[in-house]
Amino acid sequence: MGKHVAHIVWDWNGTLFHDIDAVMAATNAAFAEIGLEPITLERYRELYCVPIPKFYERLLGRLPTEAEWDHMDGVFHRHYLDHRLGCGLADGAEELLESWQTSGGTQSIMSMYGHEDLVPLVRGFGIERRFTRVDGRTGPSGGSKAEHMARHLAGLDGIPADRTVVIGDALDDAVAAAHVGAHAVLYTGGSHSRAGLTAAGVPVVDSLAEAVAEAARLAGRRRSAS
């Protein structure tokens, strides 16, 4: 793996793909469908959690019914697809992906965005060649990433979990990393506040450049211990 020991597993939404404005617009559209007032980004980041029905419970004071959840989920995704068109990669993402690859590192994507939508989106940005594997969610939305991460790592060619660094924007990314025995670095540009992310007990950064630097540091620490 060249000079890097780490393999990076990137999250997509809110990490490589800067779509928080689309998420907020779609979330408030879904809230309007059941009579909830719109919320600010700050409030969203304070309350957001997975599984996502628990996020709605924090707002409603109760878990949504199955019918309410199905309806809000459908509205969210419909509006998200419209607003997603105005979103792009996070600042510096292309250069960081290229640099990590050309310096000998490997990387992949594990996202809770639906697989059939994720792959053409990644391909459309011209970055698919930077990744050894691109996996999106299969099955219903709203759950945790942990089991998906386990399947993702099982599909990587001989890369052990303790040489893997998950970079994402949500506490669930750290949970998924811990589930498989990987490291995690959390980025403040997406769904959670910095204060919320620090609860995970892993490095928290404000830019993807810092996230990659942390991954390299973890790789160096692993190399020194080898």
PDB file of C-alpha atoms in Angstrom:
ATOM      1  CA  MET A   1       0.000   0.000   0.000  1.00  0.00           C
ATOM      2  CA  GLY A   2       2.932   2.335  -0.556  1.00  0.00           C
ATOM      3  CA  LYS A   3       3.862   4.832   2.121  1.00  0.00           C
ATOM      4  CA  HIS A   4       0.377   4.788   3.669  1.00  0.00           C
ATOM      5  CA  VAL A   5      -0.719   1.931   5.898  1.00  0.00           C
ATOM      6  CA  ALA A   6      -4.318   3.108   6.073  1.00  0.00           C
ATOM      7  CA  HIS A   7      -7.172   2.438   3.742  1.00  0.00           C
ATOM      8  CA  ILE A   8      -9.761   5.228   3.869  1.00  0.00           C
ATOM      9  CA  VAL A   9     -13.464   4.401   3.759  1.00  0.00           C
ATOM     10  CA  TRP A  10     -15.219   7.629   2.822  1.00  0.00           C
ATOM     11  CA  ASP A  11     -18.791   8.500   3.654  1.00  0.00           C
ATOM     12  CA  TRP A  12     -20.590  10.209   0.774  1.00  0.00           C
ATOM     13  CA  ASN A  13     -23.492  12.470   1.849  1.00  0.00           C
ATOM     14  CA  GLY A  14     -22.276  15.344   3.974  1.00  0.00           C
ATOM     15  CA  THR A  15     -18.644  14.288   3.583  1.00  0.00           C
ATOM     16  CA  LEU A  16     -17.340  13.957   0.033  1.00  0.00           C
ATOM     17  CA  PHE A  17     -20.654  15.233  -1.351  1.00  0.00           C
ATOM     18  CA  HIS A  18     -21.550  18.631   0.119  1.00  0.00           C
ATOM     19  CA  ASP A  19     -25.317  18.279   0.131  1.00  0.00           C
ATOM     20  CA  ILE A  20     -26.365  19.727   3.479  1.00  0.00           C
ATOM     21  CA  ASP A  21     -28.455  22.459   1.805  1.00  0.00           C
ATOM     22  CA  ALA A  22     -30.378  19.814  -0.149  1.00  0.00           C
ATOM     23  CA  VAL A  23     -30.833  17.751   3.017  1.00  0.00           C
ATOM     24  CA  MET A  24     -32.231  20.738   4.892  1.00  0.00           C
ATOM     25  CA  ALA A  25     -34.641  21.666   2.104  1.00  0.00           C
ATOM     26  CA  ALA A  26     -35.881  18.078   1.814  1.00  0.00           C
ATOM     27  CA  THR A  27     -36.144  17.644   5.584  1.00  0.00           C
ATOM     28  CA  ASN A  28     -38.279  20.767   5.985  1.00  0.00           C
ATOM     29  CA  ALA A  29     -40.457  19.682   3.075  1.00  0.00           C
ATOM     30  CA  ALA A  30     -41.036  16.362   4.842  1.00  0.00           C
ATOM     31  CA  PHE A  31     -41.796  18.143   8.112  1.00  0.00           C
ATOM     32  CA  ALA A  32     -44.345  20.375   6.396  1.00  0.00           C
ATOM     33  CA  GLU A  33     -46.229  17.289   5.236  1.00  0.00           C
ATOM     34  CA  ILE A  34     -47.083  16.404   8.850  1.00  0.00           C
ATOM     35  CA  GLY A  35     -47.476  19.938  10.157  1.00  0.00           C
ATOM     36  CA  LEU A  36     -44.059  20.476  11.758  1.00  0.00           C
ATOM     37  CA  GLU A  37     -42.415  23.884  11.641  1.00  0.00           C
ATOM     38  CA  PRO A  38     -39.193  24.154   9.600  1.00  0.00           C
ATOM     39  CA  ILE A  39     -35.954  23.864  11.550  1.00  0.00           C
ATOM     40  CA  THR A  40     -32.598  25.595  11.175  1.00  0.00           C
ATOM     41  CA  LEU A  41     -29.347  23.879  10.290  1.00  0.00           C
ATOM     42  CA  GLU A  42     -28.094  24.488  13.820  1.00  0.00           C
ATOM     43  CA  ARG A  43     -31.154  22.773  15.306  1.00  0.00           C
ATOM     44  CA  TYR A  44     -30.897  19.927  12.797  1.00  0.00           C
ATOM     45  CA  ARG A  45     -27.298  19.285  13.813  1.00  0.00           C
ATOM     46  CA  GLU A  46     -28.238  19.320  17.489  1.00  0.00           C
ATOM     47  CA  LEU A  47     -30.975  16.710  17.071  1.00  0.00           C
ATOM     48  CA  TYR A  48     -29.913  14.498  14.167  1.00  0.00           C
ATOM     49  CA  CYS A  49     -29.353  10.825  14.943  1.00  0.00           C
ATOM     50  CA  VAL A  50     -29.846   7.376  13.486  1.00  0.00           C
ATOM     51  CA  PRO A  51     -31.934   5.367  13.111  1.00  0.00           C
ATOM     52  CA  ILE A  52     -33.687   8.333  11.531  1.00  0.00           C
ATOM     53  CA  PRO A  53     -37.117   7.612  13.064  1.00  0.00           C
ATOM     54  CA  LYS A  54     -35.436   8.449  16.404  1.00  0.00           C
ATOM     55  CA  PHE A  55     -34.541  11.862  14.945  1.00  0.00           C
ATOM     56  CA  TYR A  56     -38.204  12.448  14.208  1.00  0.00           C
ATOM     57  CA  GLU A  57     -39.064  11.266  17.723  1.00  0.00           C
ATOM     58  CA  ARG A  58     -36.909  14.072  19.126  1.00  0.00           C
ATOM     59  CA  LEU A  59     -38.985  16.543  17.151  1.00  0.00           C
ATOM     60  CA  LEU A  60     -42.431  14.996  17.576  1.00  0.00           C
ATOM     61  CA  GLY A  61     -42.047  13.831  21.154  1.00  0.00           C
ATOM     62  CA  ARG A  62     -42.972  10.349  19.938  1.00  0.00           C
ATOM     63  CA  LEU A  63     -41.896   7.891  17.312  1.00  0.00           C
ATOM     64  CA  PRO A  64     -43.686   8.424  14.000  1.00  0.00           C
ATOM     65  CA  THR A  65     -46.147   5.750  13.018  1.00  0.00           C
ATOM     66  CA  GLU A  66     -45.103   3.400  10.249  1.00  0.00           C
ATOM     67  CA  ALA A  67     -47.424   5.239   7.857  1.00  0.00           C
ATOM     68  CA  GLU A  68     -45.985   8.638   8.882  1.00  0.00           C
ATOM     69  CA  TRP A  69     -42.423   7.386   8.476  1.00  0.00           C
ATOM     70  CA  ASP A  70     -43.090   5.905   5.041  1.00  0.00           C
ATOM     71  CA  HIS A  71     -44.747   9.132   3.929  1.00  0.00           C
ATOM     72  CA  MET A  72     -42.018  11.446   5.269  1.00  0.00           C
ATOM     73  CA  ASP A  73     -39.266   9.231   3.875  1.00  0.00           C
ATOM     74  CA  GLY A  74     -40.847   9.312   0.431  1.00  0.00           C
ATOM     75  CA  VAL A  75     -41.329  13.099   0.537  1.00  0.00           C
ATOM     76  CA  PHE A  76     -37.752  13.606   1.730  1.00  0.00           C
ATOM     77  CA  HIS A  77     -36.234  11.576  -1.089  1.00  0.00           C
ATOM     78  CA  ARG A  78     -38.412  13.199  -3.733  1.00  0.00           C
ATOM     79  CA  HIS A  79     -37.385  16.691  -2.660  1.00  0.00           C
ATOM     80  CA  TYR A  80     -33.786  15.658  -2.089  1.00  0.00           C
ATOM     81  CA  LEU A  81     -33.459  14.493  -5.688  1.00  0.00           C
ATOM     82  CA  ASP A  82     -34.589  17.910  -6.906  1.00  0.00           C
ATOM     83  CA  HIS A  83     -32.270  19.895  -4.633  1.00  0.00           C
ATOM     84  CA  ARG A  84     -29.328  17.536  -5.076  1.00  0.00           C
ATOM     85  CA  LEU A  85     -28.816  18.855  -8.597  1.00  0.00           C
ATOM     86  CA  GLY A  86     -27.353  22.067  -7.204  1.00  0.00           C
ATOM     87  CA  CYS A  87     -24.798  20.312  -4.991  1.00  0.00           C
ATOM     88  CA  GLY A  88     -21.180  19.438  -5.651  1.00  0.00           C
ATOM     89  CA  LEU A  89     -18.165  17.824  -4.069  1.00  0.00           C
ATOM     90  CA  ALA A  90     -16.796  19.290  -0.840  1.00  0.00           C
ATOM     91  CA  ASP A  91     -14.008  21.847  -1.141  1.00  0.00           C
ATOM     92  CA  GLY A  92     -10.753  20.194  -2.131  1.00  0.00           C
ATOM     93  CA  ALA A  93     -12.227  16.690  -2.334  1.00  0.00           C
ATOM     94  CA  GLU A  94     -11.005  15.883  -5.843  1.00  0.00           C
ATOM     95  CA  GLU A  95      -7.453  16.950  -5.074  1.00  0.00           C
ATOM     96  CA  LEU A  96      -7.374  15.014  -1.806  1.00  0.00           C
ATOM     97  CA  LEU A  97      -8.682  11.847  -3.432  1.00  0.00           C
ATOM     98  CA  GLU A  98      -6.089  12.094  -6.182  1.00  0.00           C
ATOM     99  CA  SER A  99      -3.256  12.844  -3.764  1.00  0.00           C
ATOM    100  CA  TRP A 100      -4.085   9.920  -1.486  1.00  0.00           C
ATOM    101  CA  GLN A 101      -4.258   7.546  -4.443  1.00  0.00           C
ATOM    102  CA  THR A 102      -1.107   8.727  -6.202  1.00  0.00           C
ATOM    103  CA  SER A 103       0.906   8.588  -2.985  1.00  0.00           C
ATOM    104  CA  GLY A 104       0.086   4.912  -2.592  1.00  0.00           C
ATOM    105  CA  GLY A 105      -3.053   4.911  -0.457  1.00  0.00           C
ATOM    106  CA  THR A 106      -6.265   3.086  -1.238  1.00  0.00           C
ATOM    107  CA  GLN A 107      -9.806   4.260  -0.594  1.00  0.00           C
ATOM    108  CA  SER A 108     -13.431   3.284  -1.025  1.00  0.00           C
ATOM    109  CA  ILE A 109     -16.925   4.655  -0.400  1.00  0.00           C
ATOM    110  CA  MET A 110     -19.520   3.215   1.971  1.00  0.00           C
ATOM    111  CA  SER A 111     -22.671   5.288   1.991  1.00  0.00           C
ATOM    112  CA  MET A 112     -26.180   4.947   3.333  1.00  0.00           C
ATOM    113  CA  TYR A 113     -27.421   6.543   0.131  1.00  0.00           C
ATOM    114  CA  GLY A 114     -29.108   3.945  -2.058  1.00  0.00           C
ATOM    115  CA  HIS A 115     -26.585   1.979  -4.123  1.00  0.00           C
ATOM    116  CA  GLU A 116     -28.426   2.365  -7.409  1.00  0.00           C
ATOM    117  CA  ASP A 117     -28.399   6.173  -7.020  1.00  0.00           C
ATOM    118  CA  LEU A 118     -24.915   6.446  -5.536  1.00  0.00           C
ATOM    119  CA  VAL A 119     -22.871   4.744  -8.244  1.00  0.00           C
ATOM    120  CA  PRO A 120     -23.957   6.932 -11.196  1.00  0.00           C
ATOM    121  CA  LEU A 121     -23.599  10.036  -9.023  1.00  0.00           C
ATOM    122  CA  VAL A 122     -19.992   9.188  -8.125  1.00  0.00           C
ATOM    123  CA  ARG A 123     -19.317   8.286 -11.754  1.00  0.00           C
ATOM    124  CA  GLY A 124     -20.784  11.596 -12.903  1.00  0.00           C
ATOM    125  CA  PHE A 125     -18.173  13.503 -10.917  1.00  0.00           C
ATOM    126  CA  GLY A 126     -15.414  11.589 -12.693  1.00  0.00           C
ATOM    127  CA  ILE A 127     -13.914  10.219  -9.468  1.00  0.00           C
ATOM    128  CA  GLU A 128     -14.943   6.560  -9.585  1.00  0.00           C
ATOM    129  CA  ARG A 129     -11.418   5.542 -10.632  1.00  0.00           C
ATOM    130  CA  ARG A 130     -10.076   6.794  -7.297  1.00  0.00           C
ATOM    131  CA  PHE A 131     -11.858   4.029  -5.356  1.00  0.00           C
ATOM    132  CA  THR A 132     -11.307   0.309  -5.026  1.00  0.00           C
ATOM    133  CA  ARG A 133     -14.987  -0.142  -4.193  1.00  0.00           C
ATOM    134  CA  VAL A 134     -18.152   1.981  -4.109  1.00  0.00           C
ATOM    135  CA  ASP A 135     -21.028   0.647  -1.994  1.00  0.00           C
ATOM    136  CA  GLY A 136     -24.342   2.278  -1.187  1.00  0.00           C
ATOM    137  CA  ARG A 137     -27.164   1.115   1.035  1.00  0.00           C
ATOM    138  CA  THR A 138     -29.192  -1.886  -0.005  1.00  0.00           C
ATOM    139  CA  GLY A 139     -32.562  -2.448   1.605  1.00  0.00           C
ATOM    140  CA  PRO A 140     -34.782   0.074   3.415  1.00  0.00           C
ATOM    141  CA  SER A 141     -33.519   3.472   4.527  1.00  0.00           C
ATOM    142  CA  GLY A 142     -33.356   4.786   8.052  1.00  0.00           C
ATOM    143  CA  GLY A 143     -31.111   2.226   9.761  1.00  0.00           C
ATOM    144  CA  SER A 144     -27.534   2.135  11.011  1.00  0.00           C
ATOM    145  CA  LYS A 145     -24.402   1.810   8.886  1.00  0.00           C
ATOM    146  CA  ALA A 146     -22.744  -0.849  11.048  1.00  0.00           C
ATOM    147  CA  GLU A 147     -23.846  -3.990   9.189  1.00  0.00           C
ATOM    148  CA  HIS A 148     -23.350  -2.316   5.823  1.00  0.00           C
ATOM    149  CA  MET A 149     -19.805  -1.422   6.888  1.00  0.00           C
ATOM    150  CA  ALA A 150     -19.115  -5.028   7.851  1.00  0.00           C
ATOM    151  CA  ARG A 151     -20.173  -6.191   4.385  1.00  0.00           C
ATOM    152  CA  HIS A 152     -18.142  -3.399   2.772  1.00  0.00           C
ATOM    153  CA  LEU A 153     -14.945  -4.380   4.557  1.00  0.00           C
ATOM    154  CA  ALA A 154     -15.549  -8.025   3.754  1.00  0.00           C
ATOM    155  CA  GLY A 155     -15.582  -7.011   0.081  1.00  0.00           C
ATOM    156  CA  LEU A 156     -12.245  -5.223   0.242  1.00  0.00           C
ATOM    157  CA  ASP A 157      -9.319  -7.291  -0.976  1.00  0.00           C
ATOM    158  CA  GLY A 158      -7.337  -8.294   2.072  1.00  0.00           C
ATOM    159  CA  ILE A 159      -7.435  -4.915   3.876  1.00  0.00           C
ATOM    160  CA  PRO A 160      -7.710  -5.512   7.645  1.00  0.00           C
ATOM    161  CA  ALA A 161     -10.023  -3.376   9.734  1.00  0.00           C
ATOM    162  CA  ASP A 162      -7.241  -2.139  12.009  1.00  0.00           C
ATOM    163  CA  ARG A 163      -5.578  -0.564   8.976  1.00  0.00           C
ATOM    164  CA  THR A 164      -8.793   1.164   7.932  1.00  0.00           C
ATOM    165  CA  VAL A 165      -9.901   4.725   8.712  1.00  0.00           C
ATOM    166  CA  VAL A 166     -13.561   5.687   8.248  1.00  0.00           C
ATOM    167  CA  ILE A 167     -14.078   9.386   7.425  1.00  0.00           C
ATOM    168  CA  GLY A 168     -17.650  10.606   7.860  1.00  0.00           C
ATOM    169  CA  ASP A 169     -19.861  13.377   9.198  1.00  0.00           C
ATOM    170  CA  ALA A 170     -22.072  11.474  11.640  1.00  0.00           C
ATOM    171  CA  LEU A 171     -21.796   9.659  14.938  1.00  0.00           C
ATOM    172  CA  ASP A 172     -23.064   6.581  13.109  1.00  0.00           C
ATOM    173  CA  ASP A 173     -19.836   6.560  11.066  1.00  0.00           C
ATOM    174  CA  ALA A 174     -17.856   6.179  14.300  1.00  0.00           C
ATOM    175  CA  VAL A 175     -20.270   3.489  15.500  1.00  0.00           C
ATOM    176  CA  ALA A 176     -19.853   1.619  12.209  1.00  0.00           C
ATOM    177  CA  ALA A 177     -16.064   1.917  12.410  1.00  0.00           C
ATOM    178  CA  ALA A 178     -16.022   0.586  15.969  1.00  0.00           C
ATOM    179  CA  HIS A 179     -18.334  -2.254  14.921  1.00  0.00           C
ATOM    180  CA  VAL A 180     -15.702  -3.566  12.517  1.00  0.00           C
ATOM    181  CA  GLY A 181     -12.622  -2.591  14.550  1.00  0.00           C
ATOM    182  CA  ALA A 182     -11.585   0.329  12.323  1.00  0.00           C
ATOM    183  CA  HIS A 183     -10.451   3.867  13.181  1.00  0.00           C
ATOM    184  CA  ALA A 184     -12.718   6.878  12.577  1.00  0.00           C
ATOM    185  CA  VAL A 185     -12.325  10.582  11.871  1.00  0.00           C
ATOM    186  CA  LEU A 186     -15.430  12.785  11.970  1.00  0.00           C
ATOM    187  CA  TYR A 187     -15.953  15.907   9.855  1.00  0.00           C
ATOM    188  CA  THR A 188     -18.085  18.879  10.939  1.00  0.00           C
ATOM    189  CA  GLY A 189     -19.340  19.844   7.471  1.00  0.00           C
ATOM    190  CA  GLY A 190     -22.402  17.615   7.479  1.00  0.00           C
ATOM    191  CA  SER A 191     -25.153  16.419   9.779  1.00  0.00           C
ATOM    192  CA  HIS A 192     -23.781  16.962  13.298  1.00  0.00           C
ATOM    193  CA  SER A 193     -22.416  19.820  15.366  1.00  0.00           C
ATOM    194  CA  ARG A 194     -18.818  19.661  16.569  1.00  0.00           C
ATOM    195  CA  ALA A 195     -20.076  19.304  20.137  1.00  0.00           C
ATOM    196  CA  GLY A 196     -22.185  16.321  19.140  1.00  0.00           C
ATOM    197  CA  LEU A 197     -19.369  14.631  17.237  1.00  0.00           C
ATOM    198  CA  THR A 198     -16.900  14.876  20.108  1.00  0.00           C
ATOM    199  CA  ALA A 199     -19.077  12.459  22.070  1.00  0.00           C
ATOM    200  CA  ALA A 200     -17.726   9.667  19.847  1.00  0.00           C
ATOM    201  CA  GLY A 201     -14.247  10.005  21.344  1.00  0.00           C
ATOM    202  CA  VAL A 202     -12.492  10.044  17.958  1.00  0.00           C
ATOM    203  CA  PRO A 203     -10.700  12.877  16.122  1.00  0.00           C
ATOM    204  CA  VAL A 204     -13.067  15.637  14.952  1.00  0.00           C
ATOM    205  CA  VAL A 205     -11.984  17.994  12.143  1.00  0.00           C
ATOM    206  CA  ASP A 206     -13.371  20.992  10.268  1.00  0.00           C
ATOM    207  CA  SER A 207     -12.053  20.174   6.778  1.00  0.00           C
ATOM    208  CA  LEU A 208     -11.443  17.126   4.632  1.00  0.00           C
ATOM    209  CA  ALA A 209      -7.773  18.067   4.401  1.00  0.00           C
ATOM    210  CA  GLU A 210      -7.561  17.735   8.182  1.00  0.00           C
ATOM    211  CA  ALA A 211      -9.428  14.436   7.969  1.00  0.00           C
ATOM    212  CA  VAL A 212      -6.907  13.000   5.521  1.00  0.00           C
ATOM    213  CA  ALA A 213      -4.038  14.270   7.676  1.00  0.00           C
ATOM    214  CA  GLU A 214      -5.560  12.459  10.651  1.00  0.00           C
ATOM    215  CA  ALA A 215      -5.899   9.283   8.570  1.00  0.00           C
ATOM    216  CA  ALA A 216      -2.215   9.567   7.653  1.00  0.00           C
ATOM    217  CA  ARG A 217      -1.329  10.114  11.317  1.00  0.00           C
ATOM    218  CA  LEU A 218      -3.262   7.010  12.306  1.00  0.00           C
ATOM    219  CA  ALA A 219      -1.509   5.125   9.518  1.00  0.00           C
ATOM    220  CA  GLY A 220       1.872   6.306  10.793  1.00  0.00           C
ATOM    221  CA  ARG A 221       0.976   5.274  14.327  1.00  0.00           C
ATOM    222  CA  ARG A 222       0.003   1.841  13.056  1.00  0.00           C
ATOM    223  CA  ARG A 223       3.224   1.559  11.020  1.00  0.00           C
ATOM    224  CA  SER A 224       5.352   2.480  14.068  1.00  0.00           C
ATOM    225  CA  ALA A 225       3.583  -0.165  16.115  1.00  0.00           C
ATOM    226  CA  SER A 226       4.149  -2.851  13.498  1.00  0.00           C
TER     227      SER A 226
END
